[in-house]
PDB file of N, CA and C in Angstrom:
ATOM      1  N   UNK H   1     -34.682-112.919 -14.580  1.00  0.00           N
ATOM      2  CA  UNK H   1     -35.154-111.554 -14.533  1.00  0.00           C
ATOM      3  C   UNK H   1     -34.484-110.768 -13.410  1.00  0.00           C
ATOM      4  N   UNK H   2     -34.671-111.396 -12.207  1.00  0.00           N
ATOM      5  CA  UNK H   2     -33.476-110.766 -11.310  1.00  0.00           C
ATOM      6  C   UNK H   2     -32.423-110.580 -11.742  1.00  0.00           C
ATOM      7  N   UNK H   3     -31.602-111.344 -12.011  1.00  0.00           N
ATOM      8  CA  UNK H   3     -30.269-111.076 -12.682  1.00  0.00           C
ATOM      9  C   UNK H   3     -29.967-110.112 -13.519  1.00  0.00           C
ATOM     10  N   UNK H   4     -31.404-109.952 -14.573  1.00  0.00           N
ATOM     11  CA  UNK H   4     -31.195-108.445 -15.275  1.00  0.00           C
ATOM     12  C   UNK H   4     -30.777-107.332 -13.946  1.00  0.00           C
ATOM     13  N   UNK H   5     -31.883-107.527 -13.204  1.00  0.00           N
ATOM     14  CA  UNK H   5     -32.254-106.053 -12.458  1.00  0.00           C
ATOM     15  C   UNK H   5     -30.838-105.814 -11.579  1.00  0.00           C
ATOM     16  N   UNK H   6     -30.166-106.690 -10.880  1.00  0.00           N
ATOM     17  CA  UNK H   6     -29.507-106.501 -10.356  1.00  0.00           C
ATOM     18  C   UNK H   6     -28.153-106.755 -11.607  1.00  0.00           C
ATOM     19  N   UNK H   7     -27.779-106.751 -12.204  1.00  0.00           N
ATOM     20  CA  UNK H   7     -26.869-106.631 -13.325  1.00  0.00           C
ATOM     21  C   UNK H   7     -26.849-104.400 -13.192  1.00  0.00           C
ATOM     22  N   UNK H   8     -28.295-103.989 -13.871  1.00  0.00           N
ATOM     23  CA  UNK H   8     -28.523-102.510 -14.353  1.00  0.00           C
ATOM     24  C   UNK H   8     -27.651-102.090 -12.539  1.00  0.00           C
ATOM     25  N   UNK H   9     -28.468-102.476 -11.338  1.00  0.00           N
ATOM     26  CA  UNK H   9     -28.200-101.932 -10.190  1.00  0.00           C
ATOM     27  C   UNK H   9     -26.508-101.225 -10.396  1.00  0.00           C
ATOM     28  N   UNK H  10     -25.983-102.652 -10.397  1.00  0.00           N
ATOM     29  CA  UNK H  10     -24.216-102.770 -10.357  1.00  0.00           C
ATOM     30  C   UNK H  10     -23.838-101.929 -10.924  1.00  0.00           C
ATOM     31  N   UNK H  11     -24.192-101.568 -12.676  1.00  0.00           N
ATOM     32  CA  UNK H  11     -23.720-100.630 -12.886  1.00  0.00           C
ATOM     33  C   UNK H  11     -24.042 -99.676 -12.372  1.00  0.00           C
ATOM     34  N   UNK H  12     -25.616 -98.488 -11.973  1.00  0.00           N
ATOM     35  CA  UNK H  12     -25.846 -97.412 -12.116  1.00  0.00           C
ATOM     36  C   UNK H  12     -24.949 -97.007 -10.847  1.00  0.00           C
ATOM     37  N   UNK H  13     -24.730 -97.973 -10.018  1.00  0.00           N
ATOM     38  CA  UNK H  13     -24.071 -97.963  -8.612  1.00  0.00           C
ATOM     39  C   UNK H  13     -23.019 -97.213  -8.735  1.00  0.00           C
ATOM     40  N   UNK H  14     -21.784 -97.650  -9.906  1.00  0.00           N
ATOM     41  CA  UNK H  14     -20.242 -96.991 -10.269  1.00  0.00           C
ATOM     42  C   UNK H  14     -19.304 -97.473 -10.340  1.00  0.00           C
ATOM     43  N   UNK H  15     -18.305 -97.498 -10.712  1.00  0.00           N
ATOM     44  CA  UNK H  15     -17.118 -98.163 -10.600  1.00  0.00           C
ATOM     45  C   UNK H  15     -16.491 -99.174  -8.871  1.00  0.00           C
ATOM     46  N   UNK H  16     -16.654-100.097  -8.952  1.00  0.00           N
ATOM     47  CA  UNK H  16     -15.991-100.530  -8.013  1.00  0.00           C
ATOM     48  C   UNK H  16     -14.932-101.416  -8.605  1.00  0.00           C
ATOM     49  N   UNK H  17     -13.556-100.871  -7.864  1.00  0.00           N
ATOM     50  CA  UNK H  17     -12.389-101.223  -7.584  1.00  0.00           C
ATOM     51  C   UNK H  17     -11.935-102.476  -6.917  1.00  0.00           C
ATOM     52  N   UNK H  18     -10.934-103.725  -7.577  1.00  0.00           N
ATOM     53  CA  UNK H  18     -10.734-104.913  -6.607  1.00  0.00           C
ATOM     54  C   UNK H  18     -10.103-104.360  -5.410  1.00  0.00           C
ATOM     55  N   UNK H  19      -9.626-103.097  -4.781  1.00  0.00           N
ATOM     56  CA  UNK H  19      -8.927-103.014  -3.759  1.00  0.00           C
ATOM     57  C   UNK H  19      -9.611-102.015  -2.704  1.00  0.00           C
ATOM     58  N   UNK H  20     -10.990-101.827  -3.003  1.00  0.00           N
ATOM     59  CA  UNK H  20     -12.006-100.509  -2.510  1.00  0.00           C
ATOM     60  C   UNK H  20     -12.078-101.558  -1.359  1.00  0.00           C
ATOM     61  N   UNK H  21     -11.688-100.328  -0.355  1.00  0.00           N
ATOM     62  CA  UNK H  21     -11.808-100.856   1.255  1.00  0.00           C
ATOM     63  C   UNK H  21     -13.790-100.980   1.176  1.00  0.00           C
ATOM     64  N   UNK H  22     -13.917-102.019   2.238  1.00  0.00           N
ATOM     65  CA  UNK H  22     -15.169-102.830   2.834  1.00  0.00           C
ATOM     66  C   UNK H  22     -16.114-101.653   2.936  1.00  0.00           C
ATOM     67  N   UNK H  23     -17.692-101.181   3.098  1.00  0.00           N
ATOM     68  CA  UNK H  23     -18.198-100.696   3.664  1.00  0.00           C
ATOM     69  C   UNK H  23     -17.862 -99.534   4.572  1.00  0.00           C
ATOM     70  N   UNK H  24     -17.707-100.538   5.737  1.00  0.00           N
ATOM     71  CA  UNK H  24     -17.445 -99.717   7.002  1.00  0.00           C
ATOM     72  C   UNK H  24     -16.189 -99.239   7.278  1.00  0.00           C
ATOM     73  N   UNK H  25     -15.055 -99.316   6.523  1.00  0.00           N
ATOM     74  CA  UNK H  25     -13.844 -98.269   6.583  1.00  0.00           C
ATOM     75  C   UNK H  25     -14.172 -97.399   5.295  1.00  0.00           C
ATOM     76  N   UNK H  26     -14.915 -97.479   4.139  1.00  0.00           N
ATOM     77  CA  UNK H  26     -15.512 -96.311   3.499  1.00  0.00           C
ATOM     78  C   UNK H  26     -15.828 -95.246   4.628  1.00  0.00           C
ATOM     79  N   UNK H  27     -16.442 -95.848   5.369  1.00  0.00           N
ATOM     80  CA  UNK H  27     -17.493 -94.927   6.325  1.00  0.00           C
ATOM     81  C   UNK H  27     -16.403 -94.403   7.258  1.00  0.00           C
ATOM     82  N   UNK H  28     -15.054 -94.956   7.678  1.00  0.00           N
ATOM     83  CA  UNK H  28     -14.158 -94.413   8.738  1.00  0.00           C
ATOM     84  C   UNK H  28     -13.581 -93.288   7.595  1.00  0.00           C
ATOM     85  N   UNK H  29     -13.032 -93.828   6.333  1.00  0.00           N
ATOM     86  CA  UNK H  29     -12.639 -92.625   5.605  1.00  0.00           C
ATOM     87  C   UNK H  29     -13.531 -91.520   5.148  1.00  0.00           C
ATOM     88  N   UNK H  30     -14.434 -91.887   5.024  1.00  0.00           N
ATOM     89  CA  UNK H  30     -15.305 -90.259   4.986  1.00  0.00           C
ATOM     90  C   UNK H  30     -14.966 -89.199   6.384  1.00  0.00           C
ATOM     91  N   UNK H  31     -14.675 -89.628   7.218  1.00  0.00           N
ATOM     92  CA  UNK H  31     -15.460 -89.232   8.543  1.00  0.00           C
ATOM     93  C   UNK H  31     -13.489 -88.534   8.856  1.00  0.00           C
ATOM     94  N   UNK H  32     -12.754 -89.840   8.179  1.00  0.00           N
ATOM     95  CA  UNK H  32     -11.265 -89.137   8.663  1.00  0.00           C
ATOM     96  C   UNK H  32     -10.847 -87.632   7.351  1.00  0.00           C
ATOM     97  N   UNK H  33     -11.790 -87.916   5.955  1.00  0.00           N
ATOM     98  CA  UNK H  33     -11.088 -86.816   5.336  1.00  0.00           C
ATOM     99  C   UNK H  33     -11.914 -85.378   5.639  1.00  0.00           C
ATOM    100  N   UNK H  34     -13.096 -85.862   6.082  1.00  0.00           N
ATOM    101  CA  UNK H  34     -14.033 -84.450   6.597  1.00  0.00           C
ATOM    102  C   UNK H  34     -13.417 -84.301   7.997  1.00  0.00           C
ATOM    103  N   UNK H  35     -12.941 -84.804   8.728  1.00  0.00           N
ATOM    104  CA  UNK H  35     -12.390 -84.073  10.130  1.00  0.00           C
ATOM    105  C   UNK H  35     -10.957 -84.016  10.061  1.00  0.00           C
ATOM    106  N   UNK H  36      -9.933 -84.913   9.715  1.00  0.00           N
ATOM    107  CA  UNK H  36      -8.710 -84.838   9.655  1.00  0.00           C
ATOM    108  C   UNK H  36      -8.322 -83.283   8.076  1.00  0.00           C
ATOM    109  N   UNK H  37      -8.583 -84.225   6.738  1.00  0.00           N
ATOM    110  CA  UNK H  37      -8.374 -83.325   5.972  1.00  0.00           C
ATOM    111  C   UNK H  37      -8.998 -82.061   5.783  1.00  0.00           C
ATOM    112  N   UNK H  38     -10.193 -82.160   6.761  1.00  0.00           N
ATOM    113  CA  UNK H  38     -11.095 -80.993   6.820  1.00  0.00           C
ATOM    114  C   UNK H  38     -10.801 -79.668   7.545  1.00  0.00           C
ATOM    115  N   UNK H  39      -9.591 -80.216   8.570  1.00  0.00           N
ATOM    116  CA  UNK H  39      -9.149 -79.133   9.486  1.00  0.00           C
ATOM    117  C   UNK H  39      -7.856 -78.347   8.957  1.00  0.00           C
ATOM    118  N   UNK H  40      -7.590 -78.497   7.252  1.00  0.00           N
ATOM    119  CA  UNK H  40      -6.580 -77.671   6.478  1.00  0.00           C
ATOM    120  C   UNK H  40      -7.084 -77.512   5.144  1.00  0.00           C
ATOM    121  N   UNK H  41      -8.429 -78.267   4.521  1.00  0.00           N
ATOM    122  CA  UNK H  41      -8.629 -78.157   3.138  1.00  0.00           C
ATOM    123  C   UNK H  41     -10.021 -77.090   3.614  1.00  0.00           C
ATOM    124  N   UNK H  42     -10.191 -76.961   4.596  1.00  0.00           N
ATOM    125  CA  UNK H  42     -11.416 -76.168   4.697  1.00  0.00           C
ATOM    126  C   UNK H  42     -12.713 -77.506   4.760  1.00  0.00           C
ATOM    127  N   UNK H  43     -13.983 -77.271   5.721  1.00  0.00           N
ATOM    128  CA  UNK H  43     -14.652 -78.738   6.297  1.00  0.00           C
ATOM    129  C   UNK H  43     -15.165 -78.787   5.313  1.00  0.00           C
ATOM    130  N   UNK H  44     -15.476 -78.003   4.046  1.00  0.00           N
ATOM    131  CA  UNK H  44     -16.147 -78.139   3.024  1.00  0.00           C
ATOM    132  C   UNK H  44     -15.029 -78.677   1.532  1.00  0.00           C
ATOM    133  N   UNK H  45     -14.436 -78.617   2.319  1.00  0.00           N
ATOM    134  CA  UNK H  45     -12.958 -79.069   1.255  1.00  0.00           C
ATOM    135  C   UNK H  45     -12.661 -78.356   0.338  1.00  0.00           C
ATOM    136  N   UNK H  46     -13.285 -76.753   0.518  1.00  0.00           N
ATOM    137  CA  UNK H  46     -13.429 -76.087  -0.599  1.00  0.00           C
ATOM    138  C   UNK H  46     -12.016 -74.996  -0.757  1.00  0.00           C
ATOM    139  N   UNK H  47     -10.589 -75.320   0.479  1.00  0.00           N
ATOM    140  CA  UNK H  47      -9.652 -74.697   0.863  1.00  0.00           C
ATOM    141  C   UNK H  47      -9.398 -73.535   1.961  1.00  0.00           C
ATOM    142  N   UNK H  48      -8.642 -73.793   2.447  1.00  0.00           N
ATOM    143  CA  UNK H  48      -8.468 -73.214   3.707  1.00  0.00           C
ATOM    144  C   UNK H  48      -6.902 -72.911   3.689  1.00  0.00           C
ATOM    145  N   UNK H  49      -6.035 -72.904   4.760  1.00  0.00           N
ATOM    146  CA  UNK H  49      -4.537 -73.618   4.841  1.00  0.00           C
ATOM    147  C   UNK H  49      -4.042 -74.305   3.546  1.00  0.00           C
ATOM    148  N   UNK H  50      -4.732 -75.250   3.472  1.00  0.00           N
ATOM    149  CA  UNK H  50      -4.769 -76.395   2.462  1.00  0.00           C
ATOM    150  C   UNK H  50      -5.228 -75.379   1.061  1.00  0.00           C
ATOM    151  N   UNK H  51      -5.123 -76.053  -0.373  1.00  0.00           N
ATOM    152  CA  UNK H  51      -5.883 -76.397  -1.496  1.00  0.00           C
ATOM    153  C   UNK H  51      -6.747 -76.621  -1.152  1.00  0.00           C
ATOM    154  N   UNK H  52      -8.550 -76.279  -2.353  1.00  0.00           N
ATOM    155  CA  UNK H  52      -9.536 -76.963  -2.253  1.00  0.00           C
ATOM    156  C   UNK H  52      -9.456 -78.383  -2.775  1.00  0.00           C
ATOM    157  N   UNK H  53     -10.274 -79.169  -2.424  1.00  0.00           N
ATOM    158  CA  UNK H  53     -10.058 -80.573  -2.756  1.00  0.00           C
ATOM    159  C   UNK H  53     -11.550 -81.013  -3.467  1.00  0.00           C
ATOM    160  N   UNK H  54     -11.716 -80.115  -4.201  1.00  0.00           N
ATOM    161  CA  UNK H  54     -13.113 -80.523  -4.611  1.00  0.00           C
ATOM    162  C   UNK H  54     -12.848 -80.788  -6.321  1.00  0.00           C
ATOM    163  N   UNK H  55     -13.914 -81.321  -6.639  1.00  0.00           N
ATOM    164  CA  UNK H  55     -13.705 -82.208  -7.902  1.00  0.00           C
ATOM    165  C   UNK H  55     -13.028 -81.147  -9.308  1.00  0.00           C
ATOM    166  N   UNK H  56     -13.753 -80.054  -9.146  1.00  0.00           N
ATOM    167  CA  UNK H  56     -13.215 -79.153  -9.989  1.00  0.00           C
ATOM    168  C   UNK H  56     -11.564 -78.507  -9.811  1.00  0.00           C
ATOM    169  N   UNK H  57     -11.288 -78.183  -8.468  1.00  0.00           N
ATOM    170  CA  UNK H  57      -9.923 -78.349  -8.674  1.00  0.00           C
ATOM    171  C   UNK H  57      -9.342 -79.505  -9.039  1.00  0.00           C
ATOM    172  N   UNK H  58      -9.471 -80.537  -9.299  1.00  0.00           N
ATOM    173  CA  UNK H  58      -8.634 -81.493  -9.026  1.00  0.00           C
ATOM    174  C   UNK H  58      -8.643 -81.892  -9.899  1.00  0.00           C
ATOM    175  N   UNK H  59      -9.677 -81.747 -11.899  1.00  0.00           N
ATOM    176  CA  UNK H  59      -9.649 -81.880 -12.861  1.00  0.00           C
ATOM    177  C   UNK H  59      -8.660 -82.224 -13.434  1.00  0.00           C
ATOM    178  N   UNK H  60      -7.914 -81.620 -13.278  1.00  0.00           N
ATOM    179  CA  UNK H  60      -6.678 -81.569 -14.314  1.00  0.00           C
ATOM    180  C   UNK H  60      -5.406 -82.070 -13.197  1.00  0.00           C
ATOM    181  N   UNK H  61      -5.314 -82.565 -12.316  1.00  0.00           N
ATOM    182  CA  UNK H  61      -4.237 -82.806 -11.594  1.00  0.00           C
ATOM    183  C   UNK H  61      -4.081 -84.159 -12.032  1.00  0.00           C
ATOM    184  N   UNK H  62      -2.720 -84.888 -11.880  1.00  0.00           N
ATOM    185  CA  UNK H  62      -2.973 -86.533 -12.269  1.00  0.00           C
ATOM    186  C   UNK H  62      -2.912 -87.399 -10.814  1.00  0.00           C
ATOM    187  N   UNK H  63      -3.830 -88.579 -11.411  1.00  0.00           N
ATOM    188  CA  UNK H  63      -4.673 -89.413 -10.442  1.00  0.00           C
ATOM    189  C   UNK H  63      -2.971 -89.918  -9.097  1.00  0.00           C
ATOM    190  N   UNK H  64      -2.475 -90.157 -10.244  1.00  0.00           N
ATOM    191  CA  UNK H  64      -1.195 -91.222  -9.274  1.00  0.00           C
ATOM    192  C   UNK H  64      -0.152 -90.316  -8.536  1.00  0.00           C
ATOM    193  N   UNK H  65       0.001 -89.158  -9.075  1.00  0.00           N
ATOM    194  CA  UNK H  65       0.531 -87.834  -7.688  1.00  0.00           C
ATOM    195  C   UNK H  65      -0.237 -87.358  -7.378  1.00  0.00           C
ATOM    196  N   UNK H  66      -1.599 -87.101  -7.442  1.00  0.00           N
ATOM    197  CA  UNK H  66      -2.923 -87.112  -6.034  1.00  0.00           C
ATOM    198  C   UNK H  66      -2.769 -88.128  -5.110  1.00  0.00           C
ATOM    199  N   UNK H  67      -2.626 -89.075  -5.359  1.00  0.00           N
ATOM    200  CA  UNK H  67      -2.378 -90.491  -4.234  1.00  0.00           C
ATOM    201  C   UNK H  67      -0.778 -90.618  -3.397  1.00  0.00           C
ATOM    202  N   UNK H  68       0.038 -89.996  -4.275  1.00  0.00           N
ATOM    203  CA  UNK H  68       1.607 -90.099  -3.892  1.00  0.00           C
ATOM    204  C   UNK H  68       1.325 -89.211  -2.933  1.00  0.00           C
ATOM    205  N   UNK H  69       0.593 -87.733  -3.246  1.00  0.00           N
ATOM    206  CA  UNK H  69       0.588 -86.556  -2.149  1.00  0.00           C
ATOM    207  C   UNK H  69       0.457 -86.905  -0.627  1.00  0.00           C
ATOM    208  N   UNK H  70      -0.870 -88.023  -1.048  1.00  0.00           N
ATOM    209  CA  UNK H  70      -1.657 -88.559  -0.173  1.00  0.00           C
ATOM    210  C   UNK H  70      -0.471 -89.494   1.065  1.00  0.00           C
ATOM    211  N   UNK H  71      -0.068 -90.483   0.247  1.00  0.00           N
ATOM    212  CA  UNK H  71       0.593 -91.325   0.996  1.00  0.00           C
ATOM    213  C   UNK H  71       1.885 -90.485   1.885  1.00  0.00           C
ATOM    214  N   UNK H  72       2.399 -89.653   0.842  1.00  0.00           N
ATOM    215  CA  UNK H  72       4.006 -89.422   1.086  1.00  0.00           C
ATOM    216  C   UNK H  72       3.577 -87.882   1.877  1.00  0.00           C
ATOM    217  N   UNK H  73       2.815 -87.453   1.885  1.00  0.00           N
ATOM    218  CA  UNK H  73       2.688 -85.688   1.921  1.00  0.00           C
ATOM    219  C   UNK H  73       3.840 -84.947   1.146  1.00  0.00           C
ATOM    220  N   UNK H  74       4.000 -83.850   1.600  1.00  0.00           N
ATOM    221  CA  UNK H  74       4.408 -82.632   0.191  1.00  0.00           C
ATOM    222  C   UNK H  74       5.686 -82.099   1.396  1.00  0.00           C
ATOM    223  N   UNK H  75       6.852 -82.698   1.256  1.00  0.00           N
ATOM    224  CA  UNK H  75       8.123 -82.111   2.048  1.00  0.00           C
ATOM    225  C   UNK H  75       8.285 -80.457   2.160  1.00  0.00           C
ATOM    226  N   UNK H  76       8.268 -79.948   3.431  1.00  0.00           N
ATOM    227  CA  UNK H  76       8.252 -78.557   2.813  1.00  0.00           C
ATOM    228  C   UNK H  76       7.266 -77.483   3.234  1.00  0.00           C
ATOM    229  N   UNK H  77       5.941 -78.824   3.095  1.00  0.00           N
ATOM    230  CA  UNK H  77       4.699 -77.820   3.300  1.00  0.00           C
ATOM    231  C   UNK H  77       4.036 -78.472   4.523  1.00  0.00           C
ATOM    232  N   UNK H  78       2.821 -77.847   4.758  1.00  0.00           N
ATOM    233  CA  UNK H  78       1.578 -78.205   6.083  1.00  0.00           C
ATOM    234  C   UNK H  78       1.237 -79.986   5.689  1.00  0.00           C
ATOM    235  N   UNK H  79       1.688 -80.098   4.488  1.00  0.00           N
ATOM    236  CA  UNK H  79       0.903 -81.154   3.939  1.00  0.00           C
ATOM    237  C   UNK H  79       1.352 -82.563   4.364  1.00  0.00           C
ATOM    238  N   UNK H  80       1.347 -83.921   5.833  1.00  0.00           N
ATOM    239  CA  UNK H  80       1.727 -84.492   6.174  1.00  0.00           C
ATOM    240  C   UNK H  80       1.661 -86.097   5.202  1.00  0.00           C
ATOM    241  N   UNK H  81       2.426 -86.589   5.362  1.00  0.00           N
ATOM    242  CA  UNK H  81       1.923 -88.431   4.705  1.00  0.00           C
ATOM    243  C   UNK H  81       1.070 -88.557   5.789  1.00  0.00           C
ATOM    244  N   UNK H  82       0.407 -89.797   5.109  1.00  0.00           N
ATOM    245  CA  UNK H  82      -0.811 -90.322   5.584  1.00  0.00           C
ATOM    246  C   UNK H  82      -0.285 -92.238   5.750  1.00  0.00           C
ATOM    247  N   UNK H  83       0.719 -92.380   5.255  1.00  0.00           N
ATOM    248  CA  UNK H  83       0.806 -94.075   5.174  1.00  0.00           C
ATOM    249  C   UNK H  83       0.654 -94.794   6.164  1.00  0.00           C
ATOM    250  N   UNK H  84       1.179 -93.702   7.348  1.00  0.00           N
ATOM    251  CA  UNK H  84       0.931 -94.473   8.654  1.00  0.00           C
ATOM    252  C   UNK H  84      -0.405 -94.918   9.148  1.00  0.00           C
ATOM    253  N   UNK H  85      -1.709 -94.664   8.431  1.00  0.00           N
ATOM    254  CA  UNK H  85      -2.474 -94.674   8.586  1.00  0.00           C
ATOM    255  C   UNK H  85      -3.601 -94.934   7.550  1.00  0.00           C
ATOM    256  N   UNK H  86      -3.126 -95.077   6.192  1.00  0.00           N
ATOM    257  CA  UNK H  86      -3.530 -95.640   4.752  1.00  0.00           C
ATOM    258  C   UNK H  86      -2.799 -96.123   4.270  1.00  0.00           C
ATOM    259  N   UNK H  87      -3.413 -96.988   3.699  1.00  0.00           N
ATOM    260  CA  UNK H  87      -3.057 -98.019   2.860  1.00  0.00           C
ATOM    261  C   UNK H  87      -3.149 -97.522   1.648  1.00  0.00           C
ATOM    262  N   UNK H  88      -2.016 -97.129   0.362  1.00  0.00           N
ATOM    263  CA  UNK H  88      -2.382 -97.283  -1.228  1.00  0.00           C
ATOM    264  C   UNK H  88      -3.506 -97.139  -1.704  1.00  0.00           C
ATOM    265  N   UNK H  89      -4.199 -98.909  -1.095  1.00  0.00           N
ATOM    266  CA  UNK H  89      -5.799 -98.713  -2.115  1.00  0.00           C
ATOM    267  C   UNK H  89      -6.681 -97.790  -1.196  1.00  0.00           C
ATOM    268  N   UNK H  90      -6.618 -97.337  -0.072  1.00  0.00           N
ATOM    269  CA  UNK H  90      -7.527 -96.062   0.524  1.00  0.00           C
ATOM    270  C   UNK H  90      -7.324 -95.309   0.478  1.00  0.00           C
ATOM    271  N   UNK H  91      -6.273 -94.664  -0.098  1.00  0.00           N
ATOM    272  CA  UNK H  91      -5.388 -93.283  -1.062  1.00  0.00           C
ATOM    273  C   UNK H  91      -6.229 -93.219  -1.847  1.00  0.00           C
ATOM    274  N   UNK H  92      -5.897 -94.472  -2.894  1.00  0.00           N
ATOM    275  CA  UNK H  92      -7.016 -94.527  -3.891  1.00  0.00           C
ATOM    276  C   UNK H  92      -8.131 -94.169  -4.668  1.00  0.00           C
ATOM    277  N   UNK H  93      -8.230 -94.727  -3.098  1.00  0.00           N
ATOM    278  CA  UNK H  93     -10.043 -94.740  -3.310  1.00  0.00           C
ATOM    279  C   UNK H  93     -10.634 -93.065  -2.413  1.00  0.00           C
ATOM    280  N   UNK H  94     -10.101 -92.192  -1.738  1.00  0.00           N
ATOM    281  CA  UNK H  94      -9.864 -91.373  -1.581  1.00  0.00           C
ATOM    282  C   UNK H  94      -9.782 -90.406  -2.245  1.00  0.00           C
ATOM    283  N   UNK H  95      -8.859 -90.393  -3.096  1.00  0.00           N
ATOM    284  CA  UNK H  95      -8.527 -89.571  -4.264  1.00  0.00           C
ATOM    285  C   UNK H  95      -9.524 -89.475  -5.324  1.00  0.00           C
ATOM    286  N   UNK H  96      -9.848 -90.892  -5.585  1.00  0.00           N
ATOM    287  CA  UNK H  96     -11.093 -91.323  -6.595  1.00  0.00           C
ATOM    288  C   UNK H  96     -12.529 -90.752  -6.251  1.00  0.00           C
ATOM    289  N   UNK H  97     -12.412 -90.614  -5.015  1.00  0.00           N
ATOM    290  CA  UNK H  97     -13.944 -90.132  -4.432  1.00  0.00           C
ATOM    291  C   UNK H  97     -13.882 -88.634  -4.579  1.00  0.00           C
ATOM    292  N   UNK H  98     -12.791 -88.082  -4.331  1.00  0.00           N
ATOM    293  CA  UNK H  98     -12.370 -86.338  -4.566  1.00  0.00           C
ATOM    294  C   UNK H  98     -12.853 -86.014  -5.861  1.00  0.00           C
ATOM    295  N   UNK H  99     -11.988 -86.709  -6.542  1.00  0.00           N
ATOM    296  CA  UNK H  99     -12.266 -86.421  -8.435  1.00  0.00           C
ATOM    297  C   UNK H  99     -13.686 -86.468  -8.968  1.00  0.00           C
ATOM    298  N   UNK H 100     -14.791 -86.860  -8.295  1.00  0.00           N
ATOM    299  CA  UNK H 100     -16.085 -87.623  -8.295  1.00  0.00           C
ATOM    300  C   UNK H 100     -16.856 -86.438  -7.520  1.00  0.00           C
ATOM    301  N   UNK H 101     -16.136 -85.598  -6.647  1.00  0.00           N
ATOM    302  CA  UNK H 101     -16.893 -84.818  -5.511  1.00  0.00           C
ATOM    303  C   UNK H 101     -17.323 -85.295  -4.104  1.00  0.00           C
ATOM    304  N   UNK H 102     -16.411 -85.605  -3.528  1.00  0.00           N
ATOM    305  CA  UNK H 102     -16.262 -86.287  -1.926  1.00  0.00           C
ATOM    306  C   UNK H 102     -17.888 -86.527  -1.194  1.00  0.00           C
ATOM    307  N   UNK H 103     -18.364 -87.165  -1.062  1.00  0.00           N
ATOM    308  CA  UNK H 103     -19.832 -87.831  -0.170  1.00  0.00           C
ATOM    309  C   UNK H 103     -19.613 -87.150   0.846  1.00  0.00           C
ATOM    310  N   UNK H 104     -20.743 -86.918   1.331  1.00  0.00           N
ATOM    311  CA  UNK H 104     -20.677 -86.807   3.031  1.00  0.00           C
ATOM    312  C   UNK H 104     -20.746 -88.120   3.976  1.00  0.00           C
ATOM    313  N   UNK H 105     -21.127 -89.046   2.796  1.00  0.00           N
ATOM    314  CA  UNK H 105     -21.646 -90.183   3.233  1.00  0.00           C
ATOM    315  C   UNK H 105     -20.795 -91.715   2.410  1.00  0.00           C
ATOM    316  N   UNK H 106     -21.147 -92.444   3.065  1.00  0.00           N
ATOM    317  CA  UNK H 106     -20.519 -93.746   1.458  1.00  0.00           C
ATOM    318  C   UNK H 106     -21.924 -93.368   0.782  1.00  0.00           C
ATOM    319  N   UNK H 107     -21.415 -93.697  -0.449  1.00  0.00           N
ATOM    320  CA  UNK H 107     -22.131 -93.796  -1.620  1.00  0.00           C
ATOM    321  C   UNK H 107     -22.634 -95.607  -1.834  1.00  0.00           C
TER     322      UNK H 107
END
């Protein structure tokens, strides 16, 4: 019977990813895209300097040059890489959380 309950949990929970960083760097990346990306997308991510980065812009953009943006930044523009400081799967999972509508919090 447990096993049901915690089976329903897992799902209603959401997609988790084999490469979704631990907990507590969830919690460092919230905290780096609301203060780092927050100080050009606007703190509400809703655009500033930056594009808004909120789920509705980002509808129609594709998932794997949202993450390239991420890693490589945009030559040219305000928009810096991030690799020195992410990893791929926290691009990722980053990007994935945008498309979803960014937490203030881990989810």
């Amino acid at each position: 019977m447990i096993n049901k309950y915690l089976a329903i949990a897992l799902l209603l929970a959401g997609p988790v990813h084999a490469s979704d960083p631990g907990a507590a760097r969830q919690s460092e990346l919230v905290r780096l895209v609301r203060q780092d990306c927050g100080s050009c997308h606007g703190m509400q991510l809703t655009g500033g300097l930056g594009l808004p980065l909120t789920a509705e812009a980002l509808r129609d953009k594709p998932f794997d040059g949202l993450v390239a943006t991420v890693v490589y930044g945009r030559p040219g523009t305000a928009m810096p890489p991030w690799k020195t400081i992410l990893s791929e799967p926290e691009a990722e999972w980053i990007v994935r959380q945008l498309m979803q509508g960014f937490p203030t919090e881990v989810r």
